[in-house]
Each structure stands twice: as structure tokens, then as C-alpha cells.
Amino acid sequence: METVKALKKKHKNNSTIKISGAEAIIHCLLEEGVDLIYGYPGGAIMPVYDELYKFQDKLTHILARHEQGATHAAQGYARVSGKVGVAMATSGPGATNLVTGLADAQIDSTPIVCITGQVARHLLGSDAFQETDIVGISTPVTKWNYQITRASEIPKIMAKAFYIAKSGRPGPVLIDITKNAQFDELDFVYEKCTGVRSYKPYPKPDLKSIEAAAKLINDAKKPYIVWGQGIILGEAEAELKKLIEKAGIPAAWTIMGESAIPTDHPLNVGMVGMHGNYGPNVLTNECDVLVAIGMRFDDRVTGSLDTYAKQAKVVHFEIDPAEINKNVKAHVAVLGNAKQTLNLLLPMIKENDHATWKAEFDKKYQIEYDTVIKNDITPSKEGLTMGEVIEQINIASENKAVIVTDVGQHQMVACRYAKFKQSKSNITSGGLGTMGFALPAAIGAKMGAMDREVVAIIGDGGYQMTIQELGVIFQHNVPVKIVVLNNDHLGMVRQWQELFFESRYASTVMVNPDFVKIAEGYHIKSNRVSERAALKDAVEEMIASKDPYFLEVKVEKEDNVFPMIPSGASVSDIRLK
Amino acid sequence: MEKQWYTISVYSENNVGLLNRISGIFLKRHINIEGLNVSKSEIEGVSKFTIVVFTTEEWTRKIVGQIEKQVEVIKAYYHIDDETIYQESALFKIKSDLLFDERQIQNIIKESNSQIVTVARDFFVISKTGRRNEIDEMHDALEPYGIMQFVRSGRIAVSKAEMPITNLLQEFQNQ
Ligand SMILES: Cc1ncc(C[n+]2csc(CCOP(=O)(O)OP(=O)(O)O)c2C)c(N)n1
């Protein structure tokens, strides 16, 4: 099919060209540079699907097996590519199935645009077949949403949707479009949105606050940086690296910020949070200046707020004014996009070297290594650990893979032990903690970076929440690698039951199907490992495969993830066992 | 932190669905909206929400931050009572015979600066505009005579300090 632009060129006339609303939707997507969308059809969105059929050569549609899968795939795609992910569904149940993905994208600031069909305008509010108030339902979990009821609104609203999804602090946008608006015709003209009167995506940086931040950093004896996803979303990786190197500041990350700086960078001291590293957690309560960049002091990161970094002056670099003083009081708040503000800060920073302070982190690392890490990565007991599997994946992929994790123990272990060289390599559901995220997100991640190795690491529980997406992998031959770390339990919940509910394992034991047979049913190459001796070769074979590959690893049934900050406890009270 | 009355003023684009978004912010934080009024503002095409809450300044500040984050919100402010001029209106429906038989009611109407809006065969309606406590006082005074119906509006308020929305809009336009 020819685009409107091409048609106009051919006919060399400037008179408007009338097209249907459904066709207009496709042109809007093409104008925004979209060439791939995920979705699931149904009655109220059929006119758009009909157009998709005609435009197959320009716009690929991947049929998910469940609308939730479509949203997570769009998220995975957005997170590795830095572009906007798109998912589409029909009205009613199709639309409600998007809600989990929207909520996940909202809390993790992932730019996606979801398009849903809706009953015709004259039926709205009549409880028509498959009518649901998706705009009402999705309001708390979208950055913005809108119901289009007239074809003429389509170009403007679609342009606004993409602009809002990707600008400022990114997030999900939902556009609901009534069936009459898909059928009716409009004069199609497209103009990209460059601003919305009431919306200020990038707060203006204020030089005074940057000077105040520089002074605190320059005067600090024990400065400490904790960065989050704001670095990745703001593409400020290079600026962050310059800052930590110039001032010699140890820097730690939240799981959403992981991979922004290579794991082996000497000043990268590890992960903060509930299952983060020992030093980065404990030393939060010993630093004199805490510089938080593009992170939002989630409760999984801070533990008890009453005891969090009370001794420190807090400098908060943040794009979203509503995050300032929300959880932790900032002595200096620097508003703005991290790339811009760090660039303004850098010339004001004095060269420094905090070797003695950095050595504190090394000492703590040694303690953690001896009590935890050694046993996780090079265990001497018989059963396989999750940590050694991750380590084998690091080795086989030369630390170059995109690691997509689900939610649970394996997620924490993967975030702790996966090694990265490149930014945008750790894709996980950080804020919502959505089981079922990883398999579809890995599909999206692979499609967003076909040249990269993508390895999904999933628990036996979460795998079965979206296992149907194996169908997409098979149908489109998406060469993702899937590793299920099978402990026959809902491991993370079981760990809590063991530690805090006197080992009453209420409904956390899982009797699982034969996962290898299931993968084979989808014609996906697969293998199962239950012994250490076979692990290395199995992982190597998986990584070497050009095709999709499923690997089940039977790991120890009742291993726990440590260190751990029990919920509500202080970061200083992190337990090593 | 001490709780007190706060008036939150929200200037926004006139948009379907925004009320849902804004009320959701209060819902999430479990803060009760004590008064809500939405009307057009001094600026063409810009709506103004006046929301009254009884809570701490810290919560109010956080809520206003979340409100301002909404795409269609131009600017939100919050003020304590001393910083605003505010009013509510109320209507009282009362049996007609009382108007003639009870001198005291006539006195109440006179002293409270209220107005009779309508007199019908069976009832008459008094309207009263003022601060919440003035309306409460009037309610208490009329109560013994029997109030057939009573209704009170949300608060409307203007701030003593400037809310420079026009300049802000200008700034957006120039960006
Ligand atoms: C959709 C959803 N439901 C429930 C939970 C609560 N939850 C968090 S971790 C977890 C257990 C995960 O088990 P599994 O997927 O087997 O991974 P493991 O912890 O064993 O690595 C559960 C049930 C959740 N995060 N998401």
C-alpha cells in the first residue's frame, strides 16, 4: 500500500486525501517511525486490522497469545531500543487484559502507546457488547489516555500520544477509539506534536541548585552516588561515568539503573536494595553526601525511611518534580533531564580521589564474598544454585547479553550476578514486580535489538503466567534463549514463609509439568540440566544456538537469596544469612 | 505535623476525564475531599478546580505535586484559610407558614444577611452565602423550626496572593 505522502507526491496535488479513520491510524504509526506492533484482534478493532493486512509490507504485526503478552513485548522492545513500543487490542476483555502491562510501564516509566477499539459512539454508556470503560479503568495506570470518538481527531491525538509517551519522564499512553471513528473518513494531514500547552516534560535546570550540588560534592569526605533508570532514560551514561571518574566517587545502582555503567568499572560498587550488595546498603548510612541520580527512593531501596541516610546531605537529580521530597528529603534538588544537568555540573566538579572511602566498599565486598557470593557462584554443596547458572551465562555470552528477568528469587540473583558491558541490557519489572513479564518482554527485547543475544531468566511460577507466548517465539522464530530456574516452588514467597512465617509453605509448592515437552510441543529446541557437570555445556549450546532455545535448570528447591533487608528494617540491618 | 484546612486551586485544560485523574490522586492517598468545585476561570478556555481538604501540609504538598504532573494541568497551588478569600453557598427549604408565624425566623434572615429566593404556597427558600461556620450557625438557628431540605455548595476561593497563570501560559506559548 502507498502512504498518503507517496500518493500526494505521485498526483502532485495538494488537495486533501480522504481516508478512513482506521487507515489514518496506520499512517500515524508510520509517521512516528513505528514498524512493529504487538496485538490481538477482535470486533471493535477490526477495521484497523483490515488496514494492517493491507500495509503488511510497512508495518509488522505480531500476534501475541494474550494481550498482557503484547504489552510486555512492547515494553521489552521499548526498553532495549529506546523507542516507543506499541500494543493494540480490541474493546472489553482485550482492553482490560492490557491493564497489567500499563501499570508495569507506568511505574517503570516505559514509553508505550496502547490502542484499543471501542464500541461505536452512539452505543457508549449503554453496556453494549464488549463495552468497557477502559479510559476510566486505565486512568491511574497511564501517563495520559484519551477516547477518540470522531475520525477527524485521530492525527492530532495520535501525535500527542507519542509525544507524551516518550518525552520527559516517559510512560504509557492509551488511546481508545470508537468503531465509528475507525470507519468514518477524514482529510488526513499529519504533524508531529512538539509541545502541549499545559505539559512541561523537562523542568528547566536551575544553575543555583547545580552550584549548590557541586559544592556539596566537592566538600564531601565520603560522597556516594546511587543512580537509577533516569540515567538510561536520559541517555546520561557517559556523563555519569565522567562524574564518578573525575570526582572518584563510588557509585551503586538500583535494579532499574543496572547496566548503565559496566559491571567491572572500578567505581561501580554494586546494587542497593532489599537483596542488594552489603557495602552499598550499609554504607548508605555512613556516607556524608548521598547523590541520588534519576532514582526515586523506592521502599525496596530505602528500607525504613526513619533510618535511611540520616547522617548524609542528600542531593537529588530528578526529572519529575513530584519525586522531590516524596520519600527522602533532599538538601539540594536538581530538576531536569540527567544528561543536561550532569553536563552543567561536570565543569564545576573538582578532581578527587576518595580511595580510603572506596576501600570501605572493598572491605565490605570481601565480607559479602566470603559469606554469600562464593557459595552462590562456586558452590561446594551438591544442588545447583541460581547464581552459578547466571555465572555460566555471563561466561558463555561474554557479558554481552541482554538479560530479561521475571520476578522472584531468580530475578534478584540475576540482577546480583549478571555482568554487563553495555547500557539497556537489564530488562526487569522493577516497580510493579510483575510475574509473567519476562517471556513476552524477551520477545520484544529481541525484536528491538536483533543483533544482540537475549536471555530470559524465569522462575517456574512466573513462566506459567505467560507460557502461551511460546507460540509467538515459534510462529515468528524469535531467537530468544529461555532459561527456567526450576525450584519447584514459588521461591521468593517460600523464602519469606521460611524466614517470617515459621516455614508454613502455604500454596508455594509447585507440581510442575514437563517443561521440556511443552517447549517441544511448540517446536522449540530444548534441554534440561539437573547436574553441575552438565551445566557449562548446556549453557554453551544454548548460547551458540541460532534458533530459539529453551533450557530448564533444576536448581536447589529451598535456597534463599541473601543478603536481605527484611521489609521495614534499616539498610544497616541487612542480613548476610 | 498538624492538620488544617487547605484550599487547592488547580488550573487546567478543560478536558473530559481529568476530574477522574485528579480525584484518583486523593483516593490513592486516602485523603477525603471535603469540598470540590469546578468552574471556568478568569482565563478563556481554562478550568479551575477548587478542592478543600483537611490534612497536613506535607500531604498537601505531595498531592499538589502529583496533580501538577498530570498532562492537562497547567498549575496547582495550595493555601491555608488565612491566605484566601472563600465562600460557600447554601439553600434552606422551610415550611411557608413559619415565615409568617415565627418572628424569630425573620430576625434570623435579617441578621444573617441571607436572602429569600422564593416563596411558594407550602415552602420558602432562603439562600445564604458565607464562610462554612456562618452557614453552620444559620443551620443551627433554623434547625429548631424544621428544615425540609438543606444543601451546601463546594467552596469557591480566590487567593490573596497572585496566581500568575496568564504569565505561565504565555511562557508555555513562547517555549
Ligand atoms: C502476578 C504476580 N502474582 C504474584 C506475585 C507475588 N510473587 C512474587 S515472587 C513470587 C514467587 C515467584 O516464584 P517463581 O516464579 O517460581 O520464581 P522464584 O522465586 O522461585 O525464582 C510470587 C508469587 C507477583 N510478583 N506477581
PDB file of C-alpha atoms in Angstrom, chain A residues 133 135-136 138-140 142-146 160 164 169 196-200 204 320 322-327, chain B residues 13 15 17 20-21 28-29 44-46 61-62 65-66 68-75 169 171-173 175:
ATOM      1  CA  ASP A 133     -14.788   1.990  30.313  1.00  0.00           C
ATOM      2  CA  VAL A 135     -10.333   5.094  29.836  1.00  0.00           C
ATOM      3  CA  GLY A 136     -11.707   5.081  33.381  1.00  0.00           C
ATOM      4  CA  SER A 138      -6.645   2.779  32.910  1.00  0.00           C
ATOM      5  CA  THR A 139      -6.562   6.317  34.277  1.00  0.00           C
ATOM      6  CA  PRO A 140      -4.476   5.550  37.369  1.00  0.00           C
ATOM      7  CA  THR A 142      -1.365   5.673  32.376  1.00  0.00           C
ATOM      8  CA  LYS A 143       0.620   8.843  31.950  1.00  0.00           C
ATOM      9  CA  TRP A 144      -2.192  10.020  29.690  1.00  0.00           C
ATOM     10  CA  ASN A 145      -5.201   8.480  27.992  1.00  0.00           C
ATOM     11  CA  TYR A 146      -7.917   9.625  25.631  1.00  0.00           C
ATOM     12  CA  LYS A 160       0.086  13.848  21.097  1.00  0.00           C
ATOM     13  CA  ILE A 164       3.628  12.351  25.759  1.00  0.00           C
ATOM     14  CA  ARG A 169       9.600  11.078  32.292  1.00  0.00           C
ATOM     15  CA  VAL A 196       1.349  20.534  24.768  1.00  0.00           C
ATOM     16  CA  ARG A 197       0.416  23.826  26.410  1.00  0.00           C
ATOM     17  CA  SER A 198      -0.145  22.506  29.926  1.00  0.00           C
ATOM     18  CA  TYR A 199       2.634  19.912  29.911  1.00  0.00           C
ATOM     19  CA  LYS A 200       6.204  20.646  30.914  1.00  0.00           C
ATOM     20  CA  LYS A 204      14.346  23.995  33.413  1.00  0.00           C
ATOM     21  CA  ASP A 320       9.949  14.676  37.899  1.00  0.00           C
ATOM     22  CA  ALA A 322       6.754  15.259  42.234  1.00  0.00           C
ATOM     23  CA  GLU A 323       9.575  12.890  43.249  1.00  0.00           C
ATOM     24  CA  ILE A 324      11.449  15.571  45.184  1.00  0.00           C
ATOM     25  CA  ASN A 325      10.939  15.115  48.935  1.00  0.00           C
ATOM     26  CA  LYS A 326       8.356  12.411  48.246  1.00  0.00           C
ATOM     27  CA  ASN A 327      10.169   9.774  50.263  1.00  0.00           C
TER      28      ASN A 327
ATOM     29  CA  GLU B  13      -7.281  22.464  30.248  1.00  0.00           C
ATOM     30  CA  ASN B  15     -10.899  18.067  29.432  1.00  0.00           C
ATOM     31  CA  GLY B  17     -11.602  12.608  32.306  1.00  0.00           C
ATOM     32  CA  ASN B  20     -11.256  11.251  37.381  1.00  0.00           C
ATOM     33  CA  ARG B  21      -7.466  11.596  37.304  1.00  0.00           C
ATOM     34  CA  LYS B  28      -4.732   6.660  46.393  1.00  0.00           C
ATOM     35  CA  ARG B  29      -3.512   8.598  49.419  1.00  0.00           C
ATOM     36  CA  GLU B  44     -10.666  31.785  28.416  1.00  0.00           C
ATOM     37  CA  GLY B  45     -10.715  28.014  27.971  1.00  0.00           C
ATOM     38  CA  VAL B  46      -9.013  27.286  31.288  1.00  0.00           C
ATOM     39  CA  ARG B  61       2.363  19.443  49.038  1.00  0.00           C
ATOM     40  CA  LYS B  62       2.790  15.870  47.788  1.00  0.00           C
ATOM     41  CA  GLY B  65       2.983  17.666  43.110  1.00  0.00           C
ATOM     42  CA  GLN B  66       1.080  14.679  41.766  1.00  0.00           C
ATOM     43  CA  GLU B  68       0.730  19.182  38.632  1.00  0.00           C
ATOM     44  CA  LYS B  69       2.246  16.136  36.988  1.00  0.00           C
ATOM     45  CA  GLN B  70      -0.960  15.435  35.071  1.00  0.00           C
ATOM     46  CA  VAL B  71      -0.536  16.334  31.441  1.00  0.00           C
ATOM     47  CA  GLU B  72      -3.570  18.611  31.288  1.00  0.00           C
ATOM     48  CA  VAL B  73      -2.891  20.500  34.483  1.00  0.00           C
ATOM     49  CA  ILE B  74      -1.367  23.917  33.935  1.00  0.00           C
ATOM     50  CA  LYS B  75      -0.583  24.755  37.540  1.00  0.00           C
ATOM     51  CA  LEU B 169       0.564  30.300  29.787  1.00  0.00           C
ATOM     52  CA  GLU B 171       5.715  31.244  28.852  1.00  0.00           C
ATOM     53  CA  PHE B 172       4.453  27.904  27.556  1.00  0.00           C
ATOM     54  CA  GLN B 173       3.379  29.551  24.348  1.00  0.00           C
ATOM     55  CA  GLN B 175       8.717  27.860  24.520  1.00  0.00           C
TER      56      GLN B 175
END
